Every structure is written in C-alpha cells, then in structure tokens.
Tab-separated table of C-alpha atoms in Angstrom:
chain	number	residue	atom	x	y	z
A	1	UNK	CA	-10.236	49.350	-55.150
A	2	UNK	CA	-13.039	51.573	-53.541
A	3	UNK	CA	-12.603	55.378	-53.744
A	4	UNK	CA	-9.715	56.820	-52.981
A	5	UNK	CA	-8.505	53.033	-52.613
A	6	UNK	CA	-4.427	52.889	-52.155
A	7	UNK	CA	-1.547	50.255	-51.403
A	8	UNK	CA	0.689	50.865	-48.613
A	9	UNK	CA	3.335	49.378	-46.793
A	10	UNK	CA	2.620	49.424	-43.499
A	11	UNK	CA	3.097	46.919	-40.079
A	12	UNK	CA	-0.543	45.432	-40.068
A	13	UNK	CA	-1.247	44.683	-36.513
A	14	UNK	CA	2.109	45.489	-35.227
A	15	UNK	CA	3.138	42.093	-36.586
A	16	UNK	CA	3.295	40.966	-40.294
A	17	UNK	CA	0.158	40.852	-41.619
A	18	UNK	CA	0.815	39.435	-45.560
A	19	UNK	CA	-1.429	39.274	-48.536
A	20	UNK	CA	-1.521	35.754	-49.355
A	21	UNK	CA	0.748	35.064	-52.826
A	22	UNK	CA	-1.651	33.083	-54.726
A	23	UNK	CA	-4.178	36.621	-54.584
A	24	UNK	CA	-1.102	38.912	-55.498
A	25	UNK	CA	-1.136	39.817	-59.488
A	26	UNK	CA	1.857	38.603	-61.054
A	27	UNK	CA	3.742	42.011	-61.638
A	28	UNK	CA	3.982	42.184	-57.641
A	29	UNK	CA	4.495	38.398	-57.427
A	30	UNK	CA	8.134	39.436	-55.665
A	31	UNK	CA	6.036	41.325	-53.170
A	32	UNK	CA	4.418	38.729	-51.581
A	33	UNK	CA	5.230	39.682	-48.669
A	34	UNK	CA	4.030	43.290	-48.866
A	35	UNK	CA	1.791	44.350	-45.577
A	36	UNK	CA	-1.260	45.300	-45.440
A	37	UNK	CA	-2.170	48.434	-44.144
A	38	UNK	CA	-5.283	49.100	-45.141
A	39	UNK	CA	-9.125	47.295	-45.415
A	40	UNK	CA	-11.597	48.633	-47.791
A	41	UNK	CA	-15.003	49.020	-46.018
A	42	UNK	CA	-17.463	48.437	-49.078
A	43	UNK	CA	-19.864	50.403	-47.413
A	44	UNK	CA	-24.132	49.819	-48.762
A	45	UNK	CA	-24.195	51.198	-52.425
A	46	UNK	CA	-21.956	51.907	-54.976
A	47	UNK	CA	-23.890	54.039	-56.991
A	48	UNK	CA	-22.427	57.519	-56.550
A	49	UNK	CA	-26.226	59.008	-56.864
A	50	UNK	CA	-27.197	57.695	-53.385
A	51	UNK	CA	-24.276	58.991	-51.875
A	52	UNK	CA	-25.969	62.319	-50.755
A	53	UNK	CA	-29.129	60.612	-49.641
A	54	UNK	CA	-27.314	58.121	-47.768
A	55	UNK	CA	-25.063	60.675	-46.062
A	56	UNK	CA	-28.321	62.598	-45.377
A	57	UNK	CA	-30.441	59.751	-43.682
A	58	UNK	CA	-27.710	58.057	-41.246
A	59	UNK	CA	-26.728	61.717	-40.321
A	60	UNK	CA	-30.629	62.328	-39.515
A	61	UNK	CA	-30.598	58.857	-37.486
A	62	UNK	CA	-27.396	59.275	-35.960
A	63	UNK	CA	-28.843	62.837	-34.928
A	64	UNK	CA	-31.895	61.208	-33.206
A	65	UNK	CA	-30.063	58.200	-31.984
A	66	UNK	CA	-27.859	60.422	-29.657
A	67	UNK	CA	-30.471	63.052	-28.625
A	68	UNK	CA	-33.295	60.827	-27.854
A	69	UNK	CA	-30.953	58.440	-25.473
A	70	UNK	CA	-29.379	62.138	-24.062
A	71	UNK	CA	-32.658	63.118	-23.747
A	72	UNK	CA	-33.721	59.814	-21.400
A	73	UNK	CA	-30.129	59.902	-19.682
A	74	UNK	CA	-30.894	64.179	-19.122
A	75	UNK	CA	-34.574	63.065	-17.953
A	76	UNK	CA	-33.533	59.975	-15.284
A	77	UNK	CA	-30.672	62.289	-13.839
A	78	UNK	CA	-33.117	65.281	-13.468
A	79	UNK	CA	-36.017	63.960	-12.179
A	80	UNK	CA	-35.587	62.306	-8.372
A	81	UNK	CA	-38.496	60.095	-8.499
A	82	UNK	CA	-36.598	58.189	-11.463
A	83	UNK	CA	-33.442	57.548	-8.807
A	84	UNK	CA	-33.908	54.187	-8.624
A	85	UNK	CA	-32.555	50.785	-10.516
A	86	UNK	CA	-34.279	50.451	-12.834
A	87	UNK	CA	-34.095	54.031	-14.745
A	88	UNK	CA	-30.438	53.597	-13.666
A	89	UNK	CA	-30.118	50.926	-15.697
A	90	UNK	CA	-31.510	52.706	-18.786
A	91	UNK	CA	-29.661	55.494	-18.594
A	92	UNK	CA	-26.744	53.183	-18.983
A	93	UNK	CA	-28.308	51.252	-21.540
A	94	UNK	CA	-28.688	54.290	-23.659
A	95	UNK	CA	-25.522	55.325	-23.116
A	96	UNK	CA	-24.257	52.307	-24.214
A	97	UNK	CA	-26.438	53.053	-27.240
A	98	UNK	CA	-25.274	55.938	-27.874
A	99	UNK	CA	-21.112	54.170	-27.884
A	100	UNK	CA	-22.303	51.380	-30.077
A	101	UNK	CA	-23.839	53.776	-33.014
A	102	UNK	CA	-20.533	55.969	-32.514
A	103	UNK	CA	-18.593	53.251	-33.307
A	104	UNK	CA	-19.631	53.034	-36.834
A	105	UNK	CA	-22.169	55.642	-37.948
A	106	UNK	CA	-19.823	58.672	-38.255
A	107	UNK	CA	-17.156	56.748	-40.111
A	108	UNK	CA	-19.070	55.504	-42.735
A	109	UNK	CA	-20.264	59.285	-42.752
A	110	UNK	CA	-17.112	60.755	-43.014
A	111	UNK	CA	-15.917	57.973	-45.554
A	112	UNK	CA	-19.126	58.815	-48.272
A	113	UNK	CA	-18.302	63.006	-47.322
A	114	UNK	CA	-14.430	62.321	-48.418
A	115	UNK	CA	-15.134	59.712	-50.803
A	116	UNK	CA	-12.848	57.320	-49.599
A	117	UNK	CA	-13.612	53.922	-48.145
A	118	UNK	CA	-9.970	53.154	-46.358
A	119	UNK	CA	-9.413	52.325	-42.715
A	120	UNK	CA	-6.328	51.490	-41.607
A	121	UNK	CA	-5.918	47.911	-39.883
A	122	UNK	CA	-5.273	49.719	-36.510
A	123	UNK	CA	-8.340	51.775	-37.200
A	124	UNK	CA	-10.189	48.404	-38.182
A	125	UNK	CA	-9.183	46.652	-35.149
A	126	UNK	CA	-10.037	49.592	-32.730
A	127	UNK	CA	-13.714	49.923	-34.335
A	128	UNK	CA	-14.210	46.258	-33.831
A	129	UNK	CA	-13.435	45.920	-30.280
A	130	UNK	CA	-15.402	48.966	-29.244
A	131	UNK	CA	-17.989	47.476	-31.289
A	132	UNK	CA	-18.173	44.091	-29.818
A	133	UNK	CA	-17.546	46.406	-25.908
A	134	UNK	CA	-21.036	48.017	-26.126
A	135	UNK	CA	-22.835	45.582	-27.879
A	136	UNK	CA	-21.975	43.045	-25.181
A	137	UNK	CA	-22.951	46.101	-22.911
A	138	UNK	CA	-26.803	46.109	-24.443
A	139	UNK	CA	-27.015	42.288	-23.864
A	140	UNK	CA	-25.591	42.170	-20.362
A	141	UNK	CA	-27.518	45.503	-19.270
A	142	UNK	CA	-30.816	44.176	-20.725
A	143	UNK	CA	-29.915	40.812	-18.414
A	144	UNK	CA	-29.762	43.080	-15.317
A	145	UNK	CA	-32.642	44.824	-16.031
A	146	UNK	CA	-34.641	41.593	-16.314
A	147	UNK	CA	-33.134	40.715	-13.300
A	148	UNK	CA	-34.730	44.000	-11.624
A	149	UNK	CA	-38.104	43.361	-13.108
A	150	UNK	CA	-37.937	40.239	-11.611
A	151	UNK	CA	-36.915	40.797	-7.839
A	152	UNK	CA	-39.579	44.035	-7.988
A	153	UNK	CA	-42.380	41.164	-8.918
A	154	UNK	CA	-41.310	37.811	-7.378
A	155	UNK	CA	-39.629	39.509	-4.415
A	156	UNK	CA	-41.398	42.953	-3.917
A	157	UNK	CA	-40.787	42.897	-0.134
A	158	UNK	CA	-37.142	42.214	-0.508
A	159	UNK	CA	-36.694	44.533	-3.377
A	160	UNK	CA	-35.535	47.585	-1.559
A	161	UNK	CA	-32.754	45.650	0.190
A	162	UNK	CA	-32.000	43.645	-2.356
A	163	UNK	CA	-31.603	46.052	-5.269
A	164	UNK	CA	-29.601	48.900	-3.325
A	165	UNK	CA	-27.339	51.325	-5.388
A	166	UNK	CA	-24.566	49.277	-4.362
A	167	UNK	CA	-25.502	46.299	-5.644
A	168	UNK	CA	-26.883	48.191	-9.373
A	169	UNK	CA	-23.635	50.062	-9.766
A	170	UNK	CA	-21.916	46.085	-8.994
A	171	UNK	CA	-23.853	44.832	-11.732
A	172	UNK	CA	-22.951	48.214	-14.267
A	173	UNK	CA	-19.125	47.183	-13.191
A	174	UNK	CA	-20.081	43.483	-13.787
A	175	UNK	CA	-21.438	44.109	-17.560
A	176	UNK	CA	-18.871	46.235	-18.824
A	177	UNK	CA	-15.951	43.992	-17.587
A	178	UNK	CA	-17.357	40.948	-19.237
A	179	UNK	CA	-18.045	42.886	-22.753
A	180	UNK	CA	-14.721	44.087	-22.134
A	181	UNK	CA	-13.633	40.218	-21.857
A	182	UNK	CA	-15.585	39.262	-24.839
A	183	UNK	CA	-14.031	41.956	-26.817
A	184	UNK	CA	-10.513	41.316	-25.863
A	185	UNK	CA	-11.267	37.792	-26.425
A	186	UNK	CA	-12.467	38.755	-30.327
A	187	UNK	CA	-9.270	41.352	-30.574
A	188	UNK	CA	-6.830	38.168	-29.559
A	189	UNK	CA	-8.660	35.929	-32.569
A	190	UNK	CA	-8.126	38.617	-34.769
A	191	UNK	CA	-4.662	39.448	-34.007
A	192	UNK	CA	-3.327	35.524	-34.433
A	193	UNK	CA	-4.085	36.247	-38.454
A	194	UNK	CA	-0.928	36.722	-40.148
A	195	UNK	CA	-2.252	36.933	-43.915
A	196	UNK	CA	-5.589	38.111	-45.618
A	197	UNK	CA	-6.782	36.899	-49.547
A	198	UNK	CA	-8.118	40.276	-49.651
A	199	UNK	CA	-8.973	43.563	-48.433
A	200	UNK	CA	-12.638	44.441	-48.931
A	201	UNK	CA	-14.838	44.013	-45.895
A	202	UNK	CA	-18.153	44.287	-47.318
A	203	UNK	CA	-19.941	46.183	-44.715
A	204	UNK	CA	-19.957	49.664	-43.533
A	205	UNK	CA	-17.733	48.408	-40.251
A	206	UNK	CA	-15.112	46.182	-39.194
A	207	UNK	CA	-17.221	42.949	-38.404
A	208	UNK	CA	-15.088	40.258	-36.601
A	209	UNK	CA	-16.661	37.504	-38.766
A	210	UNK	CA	-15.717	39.200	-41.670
A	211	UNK	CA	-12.441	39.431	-41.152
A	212	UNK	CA	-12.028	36.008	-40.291
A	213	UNK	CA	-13.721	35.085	-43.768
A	214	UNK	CA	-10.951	37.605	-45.147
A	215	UNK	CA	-8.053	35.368	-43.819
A	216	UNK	CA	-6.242	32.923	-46.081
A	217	UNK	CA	-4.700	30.747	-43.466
A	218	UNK	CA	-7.151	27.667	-42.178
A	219	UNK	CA	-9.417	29.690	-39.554
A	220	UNK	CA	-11.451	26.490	-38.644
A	221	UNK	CA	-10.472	26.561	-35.298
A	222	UNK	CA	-10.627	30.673	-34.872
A	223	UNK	CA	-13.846	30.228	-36.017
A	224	UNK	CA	-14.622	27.490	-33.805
A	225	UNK	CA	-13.922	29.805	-30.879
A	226	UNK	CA	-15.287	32.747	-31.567
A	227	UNK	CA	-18.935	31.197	-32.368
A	228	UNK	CA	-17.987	29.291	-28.481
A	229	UNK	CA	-17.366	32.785	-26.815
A	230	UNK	CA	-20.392	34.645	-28.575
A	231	UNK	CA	-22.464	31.849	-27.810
A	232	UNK	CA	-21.572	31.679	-24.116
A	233	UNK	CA	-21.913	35.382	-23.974
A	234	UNK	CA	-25.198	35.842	-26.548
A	235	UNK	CA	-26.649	32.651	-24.949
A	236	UNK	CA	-25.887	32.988	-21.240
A	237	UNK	CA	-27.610	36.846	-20.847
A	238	UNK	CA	-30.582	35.849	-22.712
A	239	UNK	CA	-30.931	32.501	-20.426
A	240	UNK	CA	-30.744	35.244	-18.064
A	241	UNK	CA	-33.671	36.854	-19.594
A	242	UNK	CA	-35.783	33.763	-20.175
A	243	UNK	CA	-35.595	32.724	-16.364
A	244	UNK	CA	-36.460	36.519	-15.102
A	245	UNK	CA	-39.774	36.273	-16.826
A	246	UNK	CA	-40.305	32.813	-16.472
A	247	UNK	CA	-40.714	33.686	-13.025
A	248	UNK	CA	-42.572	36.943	-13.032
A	249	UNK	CA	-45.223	35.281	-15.719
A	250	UNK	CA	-45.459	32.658	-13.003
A	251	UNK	CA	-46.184	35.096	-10.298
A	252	UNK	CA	-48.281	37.113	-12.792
A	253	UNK	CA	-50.128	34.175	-13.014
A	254	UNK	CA	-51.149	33.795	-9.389
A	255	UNK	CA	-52.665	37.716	-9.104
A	256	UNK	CA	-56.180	37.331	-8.774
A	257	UNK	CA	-57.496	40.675	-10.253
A	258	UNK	CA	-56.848	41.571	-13.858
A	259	UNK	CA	-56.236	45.155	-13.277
A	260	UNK	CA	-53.215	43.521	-10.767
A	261	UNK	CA	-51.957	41.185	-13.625
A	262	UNK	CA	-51.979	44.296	-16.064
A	263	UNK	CA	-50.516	46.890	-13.386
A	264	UNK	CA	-47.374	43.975	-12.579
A	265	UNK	CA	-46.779	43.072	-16.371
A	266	UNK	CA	-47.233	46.582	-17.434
A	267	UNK	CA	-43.841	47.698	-15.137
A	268	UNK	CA	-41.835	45.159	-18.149
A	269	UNK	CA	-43.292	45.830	-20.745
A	270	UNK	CA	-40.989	48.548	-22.692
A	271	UNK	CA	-38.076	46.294	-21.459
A	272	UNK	CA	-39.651	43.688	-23.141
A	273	UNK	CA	-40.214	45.211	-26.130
A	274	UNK	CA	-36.288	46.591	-26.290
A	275	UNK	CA	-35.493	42.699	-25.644
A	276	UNK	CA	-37.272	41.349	-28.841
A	277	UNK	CA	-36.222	44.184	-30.655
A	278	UNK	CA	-32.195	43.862	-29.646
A	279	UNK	CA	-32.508	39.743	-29.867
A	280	UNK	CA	-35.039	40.120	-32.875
A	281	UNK	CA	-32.682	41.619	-35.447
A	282	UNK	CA	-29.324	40.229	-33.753
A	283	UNK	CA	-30.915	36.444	-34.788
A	284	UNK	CA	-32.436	37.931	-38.028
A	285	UNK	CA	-28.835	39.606	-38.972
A	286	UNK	CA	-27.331	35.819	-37.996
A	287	UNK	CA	-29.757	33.707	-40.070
A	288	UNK	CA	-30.097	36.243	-43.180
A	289	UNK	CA	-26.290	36.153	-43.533
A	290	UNK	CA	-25.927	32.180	-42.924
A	291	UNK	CA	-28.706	31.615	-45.684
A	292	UNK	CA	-28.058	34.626	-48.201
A	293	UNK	CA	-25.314	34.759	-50.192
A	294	UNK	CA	-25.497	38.223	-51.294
A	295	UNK	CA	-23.533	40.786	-49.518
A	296	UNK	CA	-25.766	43.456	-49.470
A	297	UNK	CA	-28.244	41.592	-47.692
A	298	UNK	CA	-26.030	41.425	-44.679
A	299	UNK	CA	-25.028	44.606	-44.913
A	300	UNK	CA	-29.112	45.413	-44.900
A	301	UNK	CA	-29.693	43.644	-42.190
A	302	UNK	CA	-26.732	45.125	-39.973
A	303	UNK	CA	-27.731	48.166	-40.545
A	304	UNK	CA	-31.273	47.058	-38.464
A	305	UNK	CA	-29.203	45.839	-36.056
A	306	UNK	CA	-26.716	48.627	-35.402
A	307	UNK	CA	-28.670	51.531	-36.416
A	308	UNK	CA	-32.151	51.186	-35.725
A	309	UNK	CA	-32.450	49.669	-32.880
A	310	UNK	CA	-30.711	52.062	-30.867
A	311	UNK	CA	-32.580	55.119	-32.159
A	312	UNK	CA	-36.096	52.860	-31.481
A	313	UNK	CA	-35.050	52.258	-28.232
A	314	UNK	CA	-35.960	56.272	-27.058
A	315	UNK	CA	-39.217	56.401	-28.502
A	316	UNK	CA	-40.096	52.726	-26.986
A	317	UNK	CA	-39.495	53.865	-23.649
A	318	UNK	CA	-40.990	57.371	-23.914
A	319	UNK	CA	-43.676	56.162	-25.621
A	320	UNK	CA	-45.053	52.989	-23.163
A	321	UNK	CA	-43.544	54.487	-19.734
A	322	UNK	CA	-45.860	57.139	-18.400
A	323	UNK	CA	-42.789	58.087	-15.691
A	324	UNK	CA	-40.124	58.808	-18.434
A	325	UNK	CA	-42.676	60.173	-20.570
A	326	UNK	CA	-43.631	62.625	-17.537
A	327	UNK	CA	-39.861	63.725	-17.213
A	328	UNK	CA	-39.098	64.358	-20.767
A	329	UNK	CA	-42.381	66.635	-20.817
A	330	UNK	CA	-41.339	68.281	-17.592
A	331	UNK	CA	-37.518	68.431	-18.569
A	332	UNK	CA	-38.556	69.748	-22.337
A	333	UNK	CA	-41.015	72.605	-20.936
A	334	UNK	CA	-37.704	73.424	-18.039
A	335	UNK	CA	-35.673	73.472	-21.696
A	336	UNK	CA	-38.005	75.494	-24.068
A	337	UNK	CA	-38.963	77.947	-20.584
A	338	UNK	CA	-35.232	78.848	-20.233
C-alpha cells in the first residue's frame, strides 16, 4: 500500500474513524472496526526512476517560490516609496504564497527522500486546513487589492483618506479571519466522517474533496455544503473583482488621451494578470477533474494550481512593475555590495 505503507491502530480524528466492513479482506473481517490512522498520499508517479527528478524539480520551484516572494516582501519593506496599500497588499499576498506552497511542497519532498507516502490523519487534517487558510488568503487579498485599484482610479481624490493604513491592515485582519472561517468550516465537514472505503488520497496533499470521495457513509449532504461554502467564498471575492474593474474600465473609458487610458490601466495590470492566473488554473483544476476520470490528470492540474502559480506570481510583478522592479535592482546591488 504505497512505500513504506503500514496498518495501525490509532484514534483517527480523536473519534472513531472505521474502515468500512464491506472494504476489509476477510482474514480481518473481525476487525472491522479497526481505526484508521493513516492516509496514503499517492503522490504524481509511481515509477521509482522519476523519483530523483521529481525530488529535484519541486525542490528547485519550492526554492524560487520562497525567494522570489522574500525577495518582493524584502523589496516593499526596504524601499519607502513602496509604503503604501497597494505594495502592502503584495507583500501579504506573497506571504501568503509562500504558506500555501509550505503546506504541501516539502511533504511530498520529504515523503519521495524517505520513500514513504504515509501521513497520519492528524497530519492530513492539519495540511488541509492550512491549505484551504492561505488559499482563501490569495482570493480574499487579490479582492482587496482590486478594491485599491479601484478607489486609486474611480476615486483618486478620495484615495488618500480612504485607503489609510488603518483601513489596509482592517482589510489584512478581514481576509485572514474569513479563510480562517472557510477552513474551520471544511475541518468541521471533515471531522463528522466516521468511516473511510479506503486510504489512498490520490494527490500529493490532503484535498478536502478527496477525502469526502474517500468516505463510505452517504456524503450527499457534506458535499452539498462544502460546494455552498466554497462557492460563497470562491464566488463572492471574485464578484468582488468583477465590480472593481467594471468600474475602473468605465472610468478608463471616459480619459480622453490614450497615453492617460494606458498610464490608469497600466497601474492594474500585473494584478490582473495574477487574477487570471490564480482564477485561471483554480477553474481549469475544477473542470479537468469534473470531466477526467483519470487521477493523474487532477493531480497534473493541482500541481498548476498550487505550485506554479505562486512561484509565477514574483516574476509577474517584477517583470510588468517598473517600481518593484526598481527596488529589487536597488535592494540586489545593497545585497551583492555588502
């Protein structure tokens, strides 16, 4: 069952968490009531070849994942002409970046260095809700900075007042209390399941959906509610979104000059580009693994969600913002002249 793969007894979720009998082979028929202790993360290739290489390339992107977002964080806090919202906002964002490809990256590192594919069900549950914490982070961050785009366009006299450090660090508070409401929310779901028809999650994390799949008992209505709660918090930030720049293409619109239309849209456009990227492969990782029925698809396409996107991310920003670009330069020459 997976390298290193082991039964144990053990107290699932702190409650009893059962295989179900029917999936029990009939020498341990009488233990059908055994806990499970473990999952079995099935991780993206079982060919023991493409271990190294693996190992090697999500160590290299984990490795420029971290650094580049450091690097913008490093670059917003040293530079005093990038103390304002917006840059505030990104160095959250890739903070939260950097938290959402911690939460999965290193394990599935560790597990191909140790050749072993076990987590234990506390482990399982603790990955998933930290998880689901900074990924609702990115969506509810990227909502605030649309916001700020749009009150610097639509409202540019008001901006100052409006926008005030008080205010942005309300908003920080705002997102990481709802994504830690949506991933309580998921973590309650979870823990009502008392029984699973099996252990192997294939993926290289604990995905909630999974899981639920994983459960023997009917999970109609679990399922029911979490699609409600991602939808209200999936589809209420990017309403969010949509309105912000409704508006500023509106007032966009009414610039005379070109160079003014270009100058205005030019202040969103890395944002933008970070939006369709973040939205682009969350919706492409929904639809490939509501149409495909082969697991390694999905686990393909997760991978573009939860690994590339935050290590594009840096090189977006420092590539199509002449200010961060300016501080990275300034903080890298400060860096390599020391």
């Amino acid at each position: 069952m997976g390298w290193g793969g082991r039964w144990e007894r053990g107290s699932g979720w702190g409650t009893h968490v059962h295989l179900c009998p029917r999936y029990i082979q009939p020498q341990n028929i009488t233990q059908n009531l055994t806990s499970v202790s473990e999952f079995f993360l099935l991780g993206l290739s079982d060919d023991p070849e493409l271990q190294p290489l693996l190992c090697i390339l999500f160590l290299s992107m984990y490795l420029v994942t971290v650094l580049g977002n450091l690097l913008i964080i490093q670059a917003v806090t040293s530079d005093p002409h990038l103390h304002t919202p917006m840059y505030f906002f990104l160095s959250n964002l890739s903070l939260a970046d950097i938290g959402f490809i911690s939460t999965t990256v290193p394990k599935m590192i560790v597990n191909i260095q140790t050749h072993s594919r076990v987590i234990s069900c506390e482990g399982c549950l603790t990955q998933m809700s930290i998880f689901i914490l900074f990924g609702g982070m990115d969506c509810t961050l990227l909502t605030a900075m649309a916001y700020d785009r749009f009150v610097a366009i639509c409202h540019p006299l008001h901006y100052t007042a409006i926008m005030n450090p008080h205010f942005s660090g309300f908003l920080v508070l705002v997102s990481f209390l709802v994504s830690l409401l949506e991933s309580q929310v998921h973590n309650l779901i979870v823990l009502q399941l008392t029984c699973f028809k099996d252990v192997e999650i294939s993926n290289f994390f604990c995905d909630p959906s999974l899981l639920l799949d994983l459960a023997c008992s009917d999970t109609v209505t679990n399922n029911i509610v979490m699609y409600f709660v991602g939808t209200i918090f999936g589809f209420l930030p990017l309403s969010g979104i949509f309105f912000s720049y409704y508006k500023i293409l509106s007032s966009i619109r009414r610039i005379p000059s070109t160079g003014g239309k270009y100058k205005a849209f030019s202040t969103c456009g890395s944002h933008l580009a970070v939006v369709c990227l973040f939205y682009g492969t969350g919706l492409g990782v929904y639809l490939i693994s509501a149409i495909s029925q082969s697991p390694r698809k999905d686990v393909t396409a997760s991978v573009v969600y939860t690994v590339v996107t935050p290590m594009l991310n840096p090189f977006i920003y420092s590539l199509r913002n002449r200010d961060i670009k300016r501080a990275m330069w300034k903080l890298l020459s400060k860096i390599i002249s020391s």
